[in-house]
Amino acid sequence: EAQVTQNPRYLITVTGKKLTVTCSQNMNHEYMSWYRQDPGLGLRQIYYSMNVEVTDKGDVPEGYKVSRKEKRNFPLILESPSPNQTSLYFCASGGTYNEKLFFGSGTQLSVL
Amino acid sequence: DQQVKQNSPSLSVQEGRISILNCDYTNSMFDYFLWYKKYPAEGPTFLISISSIKDKNEDGRFTVFLNKSAKHLSLHIVPSQPGDSAVYFCAARSGGSNYKLTFGKGTLLTVNP
């Protein structure tokens, strides 16, 4: 089954404790991206990757890091989480031209 | 600067009637438009799309209309069903080197039985 898998689904952490949210896709997609969803703000892009070893900032990259060492994986790293990073995060993947983006089920992060 | 706007945060319709969700955009370089549906506790799922060279695309009960001169698109659902109750996101794709998708804030559709 074609899918984007994120882990964990729920995460509660404390300010400053480094964390990683994993994302994996099995569709051989070149394009992968991270979004955060906040009430009243919709989906905002954090980082994206056009292919292995090619990443770039989205609209709200501050406080986040990503890496793309393999085509299928695109982890999101928060080196020093802060409460304003409490949000619902989605990983997505798509073909090169983004005619259709596939989303994971989301990771609800709470930073205390 | 919000390039994709969904001005109605919510919409309520009766089962069997038409639902019309609207979306406006400001960037003339957008070349492709998509609608996504999102249920609670799930990721958004692709619903329907339209290229900027077309003005209408239909898929079953779902039709998307694009008015380029007005920079406006709409999603029509006919007939509406209770299972259509969800948040609907409009998205627009930038052409060029990164094909970035920009999303609106979403509209919560409630279809009442």
XYZ file of N, CA, C and O in Angstrom, chain B residues 16-92:
308
model
N -27.825 16.421 0.546
C -28.502 16.430 -0.742
C -28.393 17.740 -1.495
O -28.614 17.786 -2.706
N -28.038 18.821 -0.785
C -27.905 20.113 -1.438
C -26.484 20.289 -1.949
O -25.602 19.466 -1.743
N -26.255 21.406 -2.625
C -24.931 21.698 -3.162
C -24.074 22.414 -2.108
O -24.560 23.271 -1.369
N -22.812 22.009 -2.037
C -21.827 22.728 -1.224
C -20.890 23.452 -2.176
O -20.404 22.859 -3.149
N -20.645 24.719 -1.904
C -19.721 25.503 -2.724
C -18.654 26.097 -1.819
O -18.966 26.896 -0.922
N -17.424 25.670 -2.034
C -16.297 26.194 -1.259
C -15.458 27.074 -2.176
O -15.166 26.693 -3.308
N -15.074 28.226 -1.667
C -14.382 29.212 -2.492
C -12.942 29.434 -2.072
O -12.578 29.244 -0.901
N -12.161 29.878 -3.050
C -10.736 30.106 -2.819
C -10.280 31.229 -3.754
O -10.624 31.210 -4.946
N -9.541 32.179 -3.240
C -8.979 33.250 -4.042
C -7.459 33.221 -3.938
O -6.915 32.844 -2.901
N -6.791 33.646 -4.989
C -5.338 33.667 -4.962
C -4.827 34.977 -5.552
O -5.553 35.670 -6.279
N -3.595 35.294 -5.224
C -3.053 36.567 -5.673
C -1.880 36.415 -6.651
O -1.582 37.350 -7.391
N -1.241 35.262 -6.652
C -0.030 35.069 -7.452
C -0.380 34.584 -8.863
O -0.880 33.478 -9.043
N -0.079 35.396 -9.850
C -0.388 35.035 -11.237
C 0.472 33.886 -11.753
O 0.192 33.321 -12.813
N 1.528 33.547 -11.026
C 2.434 32.487 -11.472
C 1.957 31.098 -11.059
O 2.554 30.103 -11.455
N 0.903 31.012 -10.278
C 0.367 29.694 -9.944
C -0.133 29.017 -11.212
O -0.862 29.630 -12.004
N 0.248 27.753 -11.413
C -0.114 27.082 -12.656
C -0.978 25.832 -12.444
O -1.395 25.194 -13.409
N -1.219 25.506 -11.189
C -1.971 24.278 -10.925
C -2.624 24.445 -9.561
O -2.007 24.984 -8.639
N -3.877 23.972 -9.451
C -4.627 24.169 -8.220
C -5.208 22.840 -7.755
O -5.651 22.026 -8.570
N -5.208 22.647 -6.455
C -5.650 21.375 -5.887
C -6.572 21.623 -4.699
O -6.465 22.641 -4.012
N -7.453 20.674 -4.460
C -8.262 20.659 -3.250
C -7.944 19.396 -2.458
O -7.840 18.305 -3.022
N -7.789 19.602 -1.154
C -7.546 18.496 -0.246
C -8.656 18.466 0.793
O -9.194 19.507 1.188
N -8.955 17.268 1.263
C -9.935 17.076 2.309
C -9.225 16.507 3.524
O -8.357 15.639 3.395
N -9.613 16.989 4.704
C -8.963 16.505 5.918
C -9.995 16.192 6.983
O -10.761 17.051 7.400
N -9.965 14.921 7.426
C -10.766 14.509 8.570
C -9.927 14.666 9.831
O -8.697 14.625 9.782
N -10.580 14.818 10.992
C -9.847 14.905 12.261
C -8.948 13.684 12.461
O -9.325 12.567 12.115
N -7.777 13.920 12.988
C -6.808 12.864 13.320
C -6.274 12.135 12.083
O -5.724 11.035 12.204
N -6.444 12.724 10.903
C -5.877 12.143 9.692
C -5.133 13.216 8.921
O -5.357 14.410 9.108
N -4.245 12.770 8.016
C -3.598 13.719 7.140
C -4.512 14.147 6.012
O -5.487 13.458 5.697
N -4.232 15.280 5.382
C -5.037 15.707 4.227
C -4.935 14.677 3.103
O -3.873 14.070 2.895
N -6.020 14.501 2.376
C -6.014 13.610 1.221
C -6.432 14.385 -0.018
O -7.336 15.232 0.031
N -5.786 14.056 -1.106
C -6.051 14.733 -2.380
C -7.482 14.459 -2.839
O -7.971 13.328 -2.766
N -8.146 15.512 -3.330
C -9.522 15.367 -3.776
C -9.648 15.567 -5.284
O -10.098 14.682 -6.013
N -9.239 16.713 -5.767
C -9.380 17.039 -7.176
C -8.438 18.189 -7.504
O -8.044 18.950 -6.610
N -8.071 18.296 -8.772
C -7.152 19.358 -9.161
C -7.573 19.935 -10.508
O -8.430 19.374 -11.211
N -6.948 21.057 -10.869
C -7.209 21.678 -12.161
C -5.981 22.438 -12.619
O -5.307 23.114 -11.817
N -5.668 22.300 -13.881
C -4.574 23.049 -14.463
C -5.044 24.458 -14.799
O -6.226 24.684 -15.071
N -4.104 25.381 -14.834
C -4.464 26.777 -15.122
C -4.927 26.972 -16.559
O -5.468 28.030 -16.900
N -4.710 25.968 -17.408
C -5.150 26.115 -18.796
C -6.596 25.662 -18.980
O -7.149 25.752 -20.069
N -7.208 25.160 -17.924
C -8.595 24.726 -17.977
C -9.461 25.618 -17.108
O -8.963 26.353 -16.247
N -10.784 25.522 -17.303
C -11.667 26.276 -16.431
C -12.610 25.377 -15.629
O -13.345 25.864 -14.768
N -12.547 24.087 -15.893
C -13.434 23.173 -15.171
C -12.839 21.770 -15.182
O -12.265 21.326 -16.187
N -12.989 21.092 -14.041
C -12.622 19.683 -13.973
C -13.623 18.986 -13.074
O -13.977 19.496 -12.005
N -14.076 17.820 -13.531
C -15.152 17.129 -12.837
C -14.722 15.716 -12.472
O -14.064 15.027 -13.251
N -15.101 15.274 -11.277
C -14.818 13.908 -10.850
C -15.953 13.455 -9.948
O -15.973 13.754 -8.757
N -16.915 12.775 -10.549
C -18.061 12.304 -9.769
C -18.868 13.462 -9.218
O -19.315 14.334 -9.963
N -19.035 13.487 -7.912
C -19.823 14.556 -7.283
C -19.046 15.862 -7.120
O -19.611 16.873 -6.692
N -17.775 15.834 -7.443
C -16.903 16.985 -7.207
C -16.526 17.671 -8.522
O -16.106 17.013 -9.471
N -16.700 18.994 -8.540
C -16.319 19.788 -9.705
C -15.549 21.000 -9.219
O -15.972 21.668 -8.268
N -14.437 21.270 -9.873
C -13.671 22.476 -9.547
C -13.756 23.421 -10.739
O -13.612 23.002 -11.889
N -14.015 24.682 -10.447
C -14.092 25.728 -11.462
C -12.965 26.724 -11.221
O -12.681 27.094 -10.080
N -12.345 27.156 -12.315
C -11.264 28.135 -12.208
C -11.590 29.352 -13.056
O -11.884 29.227 -14.251
N -11.541 30.520 -12.454
C -11.725 31.790 -13.157
C -10.409 32.546 -13.035
O -10.144 33.203 -12.031
N -9.567 32.445 -14.057
C -8.228 33.034 -13.981
C -8.264 34.546 -13.920
O -7.456 35.179 -13.231
N -9.195 35.152 -14.642
C -9.241 36.616 -14.663
C -9.577 37.163 -13.281
O -9.097 38.219 -12.874
N -10.400 36.418 -12.534
C -10.774 36.845 -11.184
C -9.855 36.248 -10.131
O -10.008 36.558 -8.945
N -8.935 35.377 -10.544
C -8.055 34.665 -9.607
C -8.903 33.981 -8.524
O -8.659 34.136 -7.312
N -9.837 33.194 -8.992
C -10.797 32.576 -8.085
C -11.075 31.148 -8.531
O -11.211 30.870 -9.726
N -11.111 30.250 -7.563
C -11.572 28.899 -7.872
C -12.577 28.462 -6.831
O -12.609 28.994 -5.711
N -13.400 27.510 -7.233
C -14.425 27.017 -6.332
C -14.555 25.508 -6.489
O -14.292 24.952 -7.558
N -14.955 24.888 -5.421
C -15.218 23.446 -5.390
C -16.708 23.252 -5.147
O -17.244 23.766 -4.157
N -17.369 22.524 -6.057
C -18.777 22.227 -5.913
C -18.940 20.745 -5.576
O -18.335 19.889 -6.249
N -19.735 20.472 -4.579
C -20.031 19.092 -4.202
C -21.537 18.901 -4.344
O -22.326 19.565 -3.665
N -21.925 17.998 -5.256
C -23.353 17.777 -5.515
C -23.622 16.285 -5.737
O -23.013 15.713 -6.646
N -24.537 15.650 -5.005
C -25.156 16.187 -3.801
C -24.240 16.019 -2.596
O -23.419 15.110 -2.555
N -24.386 16.862 -1.626
C -23.562 16.764 -0.417
C -24.042 15.605 0.451
O -25.243 15.335 0.547
N -23.082 14.949 1.088
C -23.387 13.825 1.958
C -22.746 14.054 3.330
O -21.716 14.738 3.423
N -23.319 13.479 4.386
C -22.736 13.677 5.724
C -21.259 13.289 5.800
O -20.486 13.923 6.515
N -20.858 12.283 5.026
C -19.461 11.863 5.011
C -18.526 12.888 4.384
O -17.298 12.760 4.486
N -19.083 13.910 3.747
C -18.256 14.987 3.184
C -17.833 15.989 4.258
O -17.012 16.875 3.980
N -18.401 15.888 5.433
C -18.053 16.807 6.523
C -16.569 16.661 6.854
O -16.119 15.589 7.267
N -15.832 17.739 6.668
C -14.372 17.715 6.829
C -13.856 19.138 6.642
O -14.617 20.049 6.297
N -12.577 19.321 6.833
C -11.929 20.591 6.484
C -11.392 20.461 5.067
O -10.750 19.462 4.725
N -11.660 21.447 4.240
C -11.205 21.453 2.855
C -10.156 22.545 2.668
O -10.383 23.712 2.992
N -9.007 22.123 2.148
C -7.918 23.050 1.873
C -7.772 23.257 0.376
O -7.739 22.297 -0.400
N -7.677 24.500 -0.006
C -7.323 24.868 -1.357
C -5.804 25.019 -1.405
O -5.196 25.527 -0.447
N -5.177 24.590 -2.492
C -3.725 24.723 -2.626
C -3.388 25.152 -4.044
O -4.099 24.788 -4.998
N -2.317 25.900 -4.177
C -1.874 26.362 -5.489
C -0.402 26.042 -5.660
O 0.388 26.161 -4.717
